[in-house]
Amino acid sequence: MPTGHQFISYSGFDGLELASRIAAELESGAPAFPVWFDKLEKRRHRLRPGEQWPEEIDQGLQSCAGVLFLMTPDSVDPLSVCAPEVLRARRYKKPIIPLQGDAKIEKPPFILEGREVVSFRGAFEQAMSRLREHLAWVASPAGVLRQLEHQLADANRDLRRADDPLSQQRYRDEIDLLREQILAQREVVEAPDQVAGRVRERVVRGIEQERAPRPAPRTAARCRIVNASPGTVPRYFQDRHAETQRLARLIEDPAIRVCFVVGRGGVGKTTFVCRLLDAVAGVGAAPDDVEDLPDVQAIVSLSAAGTRRISLPNLFADLSSLAAGSRATELAALYASPQATTRTKMLELLAALPPGPVLVLLDNFEDVVDGERLSVRDTDLLDGLRAVLAAPAHAVKLIVTTRVAPRDLQLEQPGRQARIDLDDGLPSPYAENLLREKDADGKLGLASAPDALLSEVRRRTRGYPRALEALFAILSADRDASLASILSSTANLLPDEIMNVLIGEAFSLLDAGAQSVIQALAVFDRPVAPEAIDAVLAPHLPREAAGSVLRRLVNMELARKESGRYYLHPVDRAYAIGRLPRGTAADRDPTAAAFTQLAFLSRGAAYFQQARKDPASWDSLDDLAAPLVEIELRMAGDEHDAAYRVLCSIDPYLVQWGHYRMSLDLHRRLEGKIADPVLRVRNLEPLAWMESRLGQYRQAIVHCRQILDEKDALDSTSAVRALYRLGWCYCELGDISEAITYGRAALDAAMGNGLRAAAASSMSLLGWYYGKLGATERAIDFCERAVVLARALDGVNTKAKTLALEWPRTPLATSLCNLAGVLLDVERWKDAISAAKESLESDKERSDVRNWSNGFLARAYLATGDLVRAREAAEAARAADEPENLPNVLVLLGIVRLRQGEKQEAADAFRAAVDKADALIQFAPNHNCLDAKGLGLAGLSLCDGTGSAAAAECHRAARELNSDQGVVRRVRWLYRALAPCDPAGLLDAARA
């Protein structure tokens, strides 16, 4: 269970010397126990000039594992400075060990009656030995049981002295709970194996539930509900009349696309918004202050602190689910396209939604905002939200709750945004009404409290709902607390400080078991099932199932619930995690039973590791929920090597489903943090591969060089792969000479290490490079030699294990594909068709082969005048969706359609070519994409009868990057293919 320091309570008048000896011996002896001792605190500079000593003492008591009360004549005096410390320790349910420091003191004070006394009247060394033994026992299950029995005796004693019915009832409630806890703890002492077995059963049951499909929220809503609401609206909700009216008007205003609800933590943003959305959906009471609720077709909820997180993949998938019929499938395919820009994807999505408003709640948005730069950290998400703001008229309206408003998003289309500030808490009488409503049975004294007292509470807390809830939690947890005593103890606090202090006080008043559940919950940054908490606390043999504790905490306003899962308010989570020591790497050992952040994070990750679904059933991003949570927990717990291994297991699926940027972001977050040098190299490889695939060639070059620099951890395959990728990147940037240099280096390294498949692929790519230079004979020679080498490997399984590193795969398909490309340069149409067809036949799975080889087929058929087959091949190439070549394929498709007299269909293809080229050009100047864009613009000019100046400008920019003979020849050939459609010479400027 929780570990911490021992607080030494003593009188400086007659106990300083002995207290100092005890403190020094506890910290220096074996086993060592950390202590909180005021003289040491000053020496350690943890108490600085100007700080409030009573507050430091209180914090020391709140966070201690127990209190050592040194009994001397002055310390046991009722007026001693020790008396309030002992009383506070009792309130915080801390074990108190009386230490007899003077022969005149034979028994502890009345309020400590029954506690075992450790005597220091004899030899000091023997007394210290007994004290160490007793401290170890107090932390054991038997010691915890004895502490509960002390608390029960205290409660019974206080009940006998209670003189009003409300106080008596609060004592009885606590006594009932303590009796239940004592029975449960006694079982932990007497039958630990049985308790441990029940914990394991709960964890196994939780793992099975994690693997099972989650049912959609069931509601009687009058509109479609996508995902559970991130907030539960309590029956005691108060005020926000003006804000509710304004938000309702903004929802109906067609000019507004995004509405920010901004306010500090705990001010009630989520509840305020969810109250109105529940009313709009017909699942909550309509606010009195809104006459006509807007009609909507759907409400989508995402929360940075919830089960369904704020991300572009989730936003796109949830909105796509609203599209009719086959459009949802088409949108999923569009999202999986790596070369389609986020803007393009979002525009298609928005246009596909059926009529009727769709409200999207993005809750706790501050978690995706960089607090220093005030910018959205996820660039994909930012681009998606910008598209919502900039798109033509559509149905989607965003409601964003946040503590920090993102400046970069607010600068986009400011006329289409609105902001509601919730800077102030609840005014009178709403704050007072909230407190009275919460005290439904009147036991806490809130329902009958004088108006003046409640008014003072509102003034001191500024009416912040979370502060009022924390005050309610204090009264629920402490039978001796009253409004007057709470106000008195916080009299010196500023209003901005009081909420955090009240939250800390509420936490500290809980029993150790409930505190442990909250701290275990705090390591998860999302709602989790109670069984996940059981798994984290399993080594500590919790006496109660986490589910029962969490239900009690929800009733006390100290935890929150969403669809059977529990989480903490962000303010509470920050406090709870701050009370949990970070720990050391050794704490991850399951046998260590450590009570630290690293231990909890490791156990939480292990729970989700077991909760993974069978990979054979993985079909969408939702199926990867468990490994994605595990990755986050591993990274938070500094287990970066383990996080990398998990990422490797899901990378092929992320890539296959189009989540390139999610994978890229995870690999980038691991960059520089992986300890194993071999794994460090392997993490760099997918980074370079995906960056290259997305057109981020310069970043890919940096990572390839880093791979080659890791000489001690570099195997020959990784080295060849990096050299190969470097050559490709330089080729796409227009530096063919440098591409050939690295291509030759890749070939030499592959041949020297017996990597024949890699050698064949490298050799054929060298042929492609020479083709770009215009050295056609040399190009064909390299490609033909590569084909011969690859044929000798035919039938050997050379496919990579993961999609993220799909090279070298089927080198025969690669070599034949490149051969087809260079044969086109010398107009050997039949030979090119034969090579391309064999390439397709040799590997029917690879999308890159289907894209490039079908593209070459389309060019060959176009050259021979077979427009029907040319179109079939171009359509097949387009369907394969290879990002780096798709702009070229779309240009070919546009030319064929135009030659067939289908101007509108041709214009669509040319326009798509321009968009796809722009998507790659945004990362780095790329002569290939600039030429494709120029050809696309030229084709569009033929479709609408305009000039081609913009096309000419694109080609000029391309020639500045690369003017090699082979590159220019290929562009001119395509213009010749367009010539029959240009009798008026509209493309003369572009051709030049």
PDB file of N, CA and C in Angstrom, residues 796-837:
ATOM      1  N   VAL A 796      11.563 -17.751 -54.297  1.00  0.00           N
ATOM      2  CA  VAL A 796      12.083 -17.532 -52.950  1.00  0.00           C
ATOM      3  C   VAL A 796      11.225 -16.487 -52.259  1.00  0.00           C
ATOM      4  N   ASN A 797      10.831 -16.751 -51.026  1.00  0.00           N
ATOM      5  CA  ASN A 797       9.979 -15.802 -50.298  1.00  0.00           C
ATOM      6  C   ASN A 797      10.819 -14.634 -49.824  1.00  0.00           C
ATOM      7  N   THR A 798      10.645 -13.509 -50.483  1.00  0.00           N
ATOM      8  CA  THR A 798      11.422 -12.324 -50.116  1.00  0.00           C
ATOM      9  C   THR A 798      10.551 -11.230 -49.549  1.00  0.00           C
ATOM     10  N   LYS A 799       9.308 -11.565 -49.210  1.00  0.00           N
ATOM     11  CA  LYS A 799       8.416 -10.530 -48.685  1.00  0.00           C
ATOM     12  C   LYS A 799       8.805 -10.166 -47.264  1.00  0.00           C
ATOM     13  N   ALA A 800       8.717  -8.892 -46.970  1.00  0.00           N
ATOM     14  CA  ALA A 800       9.059  -8.417 -45.634  1.00  0.00           C
ATOM     15  C   ALA A 800       7.971  -8.814 -44.645  1.00  0.00           C
ATOM     16  N   LYS A 801       8.325  -8.783 -43.364  1.00  0.00           N
ATOM     17  CA  LYS A 801       7.387  -9.189 -42.332  1.00  0.00           C
ATOM     18  C   LYS A 801       6.360  -8.097 -42.028  1.00  0.00           C
ATOM     19  N   THR A 802       6.680  -6.868 -42.309  1.00  0.00           N
ATOM     20  CA  THR A 802       5.758  -5.790 -41.977  1.00  0.00           C
ATOM     21  C   THR A 802       5.555  -4.886 -43.170  1.00  0.00           C
ATOM     22  N   LEU A 803       4.377  -4.297 -43.216  1.00  0.00           N
ATOM     23  CA  LEU A 803       4.083  -3.384 -44.307  1.00  0.00           C
ATOM     24  C   LEU A 803       4.923  -2.121 -44.220  1.00  0.00           C
ATOM     25  N   ALA A 804       5.340  -1.764 -43.002  1.00  0.00           N
ATOM     26  CA  ALA A 804       6.083  -0.522 -42.848  1.00  0.00           C
ATOM     27  C   ALA A 804       7.464  -0.595 -43.490  1.00  0.00           C
ATOM     28  N   LEU A 805       7.937  -1.786 -43.762  1.00  0.00           N
ATOM     29  CA  LEU A 805       9.258  -1.937 -44.386  1.00  0.00           C
ATOM     30  C   LEU A 805       9.121  -2.889 -45.568  1.00  0.00           C
ATOM     31  N   GLU A 806       8.236  -2.574 -46.503  1.00  0.00           N
ATOM     32  CA  GLU A 806       7.951  -3.519 -47.564  1.00  0.00           C
ATOM     33  C   GLU A 806       9.006  -3.414 -48.678  1.00  0.00           C
ATOM     34  N   TRP A 807      10.252  -3.718 -48.291  1.00  0.00           N
ATOM     35  CA  TRP A 807      11.360  -3.753 -49.254  1.00  0.00           C
ATOM     36  C   TRP A 807      12.499  -4.555 -48.635  1.00  0.00           C
ATOM     37  N   PRO A 808      13.194  -5.404 -49.365  1.00  0.00           N
ATOM     38  CA  PRO A 808      12.869  -5.739 -50.755  1.00  0.00           C
ATOM     39  C   PRO A 808      11.786  -6.801 -50.824  1.00  0.00           C
ATOM     40  N   ARG A 809      10.760  -6.557 -51.616  1.00  0.00           N
ATOM     41  CA  ARG A 809       9.690  -7.525 -51.814  1.00  0.00           C
ATOM     42  C   ARG A 809       9.612  -7.870 -53.295  1.00  0.00           C
ATOM     43  N   THR A 810       9.462  -9.133 -53.572  1.00  0.00           N
ATOM     44  CA  THR A 810       9.345  -9.637 -54.947  1.00  0.00           C
ATOM     45  C   THR A 810      10.175  -8.808 -55.920  1.00  0.00           C
ATOM     46  N   PRO A 811      11.501  -8.952 -55.872  1.00  0.00           N
ATOM     47  CA  PRO A 811      12.361  -8.129 -56.727  1.00  0.00           C
ATOM     48  C   PRO A 811      12.085  -8.323 -58.212  1.00  0.00           C
ATOM     49  N   LEU A 812      11.522  -9.481 -58.611  1.00  0.00           N
ATOM     50  CA  LEU A 812      11.217  -9.663 -60.025  1.00  0.00           C
ATOM     51  C   LEU A 812      10.144  -8.674 -60.474  1.00  0.00           C
ATOM     52  N   ALA A 813       9.127  -8.490 -59.637  1.00  0.00           N
ATOM     53  CA  ALA A 813       8.072  -7.529 -59.979  1.00  0.00           C
ATOM     54  C   ALA A 813       8.653  -6.123 -60.086  1.00  0.00           C
ATOM     55  N   THR A 814       9.537  -5.779 -59.156  1.00  0.00           N
ATOM     56  CA  THR A 814      10.157  -4.442 -59.190  1.00  0.00           C
ATOM     57  C   THR A 814      11.014  -4.265 -60.433  1.00  0.00           C
ATOM     58  N   SER A 815      11.825  -5.255 -60.730  1.00  0.00           N
ATOM     59  CA  SER A 815      12.753  -5.148 -61.863  1.00  0.00           C
ATOM     60  C   SER A 815      12.007  -5.073 -63.192  1.00  0.00           C
ATOM     61  N   LEU A 816      10.976  -5.895 -63.364  1.00  0.00           N
ATOM     62  CA  LEU A 816      10.184  -5.859 -64.593  1.00  0.00           C
ATOM     63  C   LEU A 816       9.444  -4.539 -64.729  1.00  0.00           C
ATOM     64  N   CYS A 817       8.974  -4.017 -63.622  1.00  0.00           N
ATOM     65  CA  CYS A 817       8.273  -2.731 -63.647  1.00  0.00           C
ATOM     66  C   CYS A 817       9.209  -1.623 -64.125  1.00  0.00           C
ATOM     67  N   ASN A 818      10.399  -1.542 -63.535  1.00  0.00           N
ATOM     68  CA  ASN A 818      11.352  -0.512 -63.955  1.00  0.00           C
ATOM     69  C   ASN A 818      11.805  -0.719 -65.403  1.00  0.00           C
ATOM     70  N   LEU A 819      11.930  -1.982 -65.808  1.00  0.00           N
ATOM     71  CA  LEU A 819      12.295  -2.257 -67.201  1.00  0.00           C
ATOM     72  C   LEU A 819      11.220  -1.728 -68.141  1.00  0.00           C
ATOM     73  N   ALA A 820       9.956  -1.956 -67.806  1.00  0.00           N
ATOM     74  CA  ALA A 820       8.869  -1.439 -68.640  1.00  0.00           C
ATOM     75  C   ALA A 820       8.973   0.075 -68.775  1.00  0.00           C
ATOM     76  N   GLY A 821       9.306   0.753 -67.683  1.00  0.00           N
ATOM     77  CA  GLY A 821       9.400   2.206 -67.723  1.00  0.00           C
ATOM     78  C   GLY A 821      10.478   2.716 -68.651  1.00  0.00           C
ATOM     79  N   VAL A 822      11.660   2.077 -68.623  1.00  0.00           N
ATOM     80  CA  VAL A 822      12.743   2.578 -69.480  1.00  0.00           C
ATOM     81  C   VAL A 822      12.557   2.139 -70.926  1.00  0.00           C
ATOM     82  N   LEU A 823      11.863   1.025 -71.168  1.00  0.00           N
ATOM     83  CA  LEU A 823      11.566   0.614 -72.543  1.00  0.00           C
ATOM     84  C   LEU A 823      10.644   1.619 -73.233  1.00  0.00           C
ATOM     85  N   LEU A 824       9.783   2.253 -72.460  1.00  0.00           N
ATOM     86  CA  LEU A 824       8.913   3.287 -73.030  1.00  0.00           C
ATOM     87  C   LEU A 824       9.741   4.450 -73.582  1.00  0.00           C
ATOM     88  N   ASP A 825      10.889   4.728 -72.938  1.00  0.00           N
ATOM     89  CA  ASP A 825      11.714   5.856 -73.371  1.00  0.00           C
ATOM     90  C   ASP A 825      12.265   5.655 -74.784  1.00  0.00           C
ATOM     91  N   VAL A 826      12.406   4.388 -75.204  1.00  0.00           N
ATOM     92  CA  VAL A 826      12.931   4.113 -76.557  1.00  0.00           C
ATOM     93  C   VAL A 826      11.809   3.602 -77.461  1.00  0.00           C
ATOM     94  N   GLU A 827      10.582   3.784 -77.037  1.00  0.00           N
ATOM     95  CA  GLU A 827       9.376   3.479 -77.819  1.00  0.00           C
ATOM     96  C   GLU A 827       9.273   2.006 -78.218  1.00  0.00           C
ATOM     97  N   ARG A 828       9.747   1.126 -77.351  1.00  0.00           N
ATOM     98  CA  ARG A 828       9.571  -0.310 -77.558  1.00  0.00           C
ATOM     99  C   ARG A 828       8.259  -0.703 -76.872  1.00  0.00           C
ATOM    100  N   TRP A 829       7.154  -0.327 -77.493  1.00  0.00           N
ATOM    101  CA  TRP A 829       5.846  -0.419 -76.850  1.00  0.00           C
ATOM    102  C   TRP A 829       5.480  -1.861 -76.506  1.00  0.00           C
ATOM    103  N   LYS A 830       5.658  -2.794 -77.434  1.00  0.00           N
ATOM    104  CA  LYS A 830       5.260  -4.175 -77.184  1.00  0.00           C
ATOM    105  C   LYS A 830       6.086  -4.788 -76.063  1.00  0.00           C
ATOM    106  N   ASP A 831       7.406  -4.516 -76.081  1.00  0.00           N
ATOM    107  CA  ASP A 831       8.267  -5.052 -75.020  1.00  0.00           C
ATOM    108  C   ASP A 831       7.888  -4.454 -73.654  1.00  0.00           C
ATOM    109  N   ALA A 832       7.559  -3.174 -73.656  1.00  0.00           N
ATOM    110  CA  ALA A 832       7.149  -2.523 -72.405  1.00  0.00           C
ATOM    111  C   ALA A 832       5.860  -3.148 -71.877  1.00  0.00           C
ATOM    112  N   ILE A 833       4.897  -3.397 -72.800  1.00  0.00           N
ATOM    113  CA  ILE A 833       3.633  -4.018 -72.383  1.00  0.00           C
ATOM    114  C   ILE A 833       3.898  -5.401 -71.805  1.00  0.00           C
ATOM    115  N   SER A 834       4.754  -6.167 -72.447  1.00  0.00           N
ATOM    116  CA  SER A 834       5.074  -7.513 -71.973  1.00  0.00           C
ATOM    117  C   SER A 834       5.714  -7.463 -70.581  1.00  0.00           C
ATOM    118  N   ALA A 835       6.672  -6.574 -70.382  1.00  0.00           N
ATOM    119  CA  ALA A 835       7.349  -6.465 -69.083  1.00  0.00           C
ATOM    120  C   ALA A 835       6.375  -6.020 -67.993  1.00  0.00           C
ATOM    121  N   ALA A 836       5.524  -5.059 -68.317  1.00  0.00           N
ATOM    122  CA  ALA A 836       4.577  -4.568 -67.324  1.00  0.00           C
ATOM    123  C   ALA A 836       3.581  -5.648 -66.932  1.00  0.00           C
ATOM    124  N   LYS A 837       3.089  -6.403 -67.915  1.00  0.00           N
ATOM    125  CA  LYS A 837       2.136  -7.462 -67.612  1.00  0.00           C
ATOM    126  C   LYS A 837       2.774  -8.546 -66.751  1.00  0.00           C
TER     127      LYS A 837
END
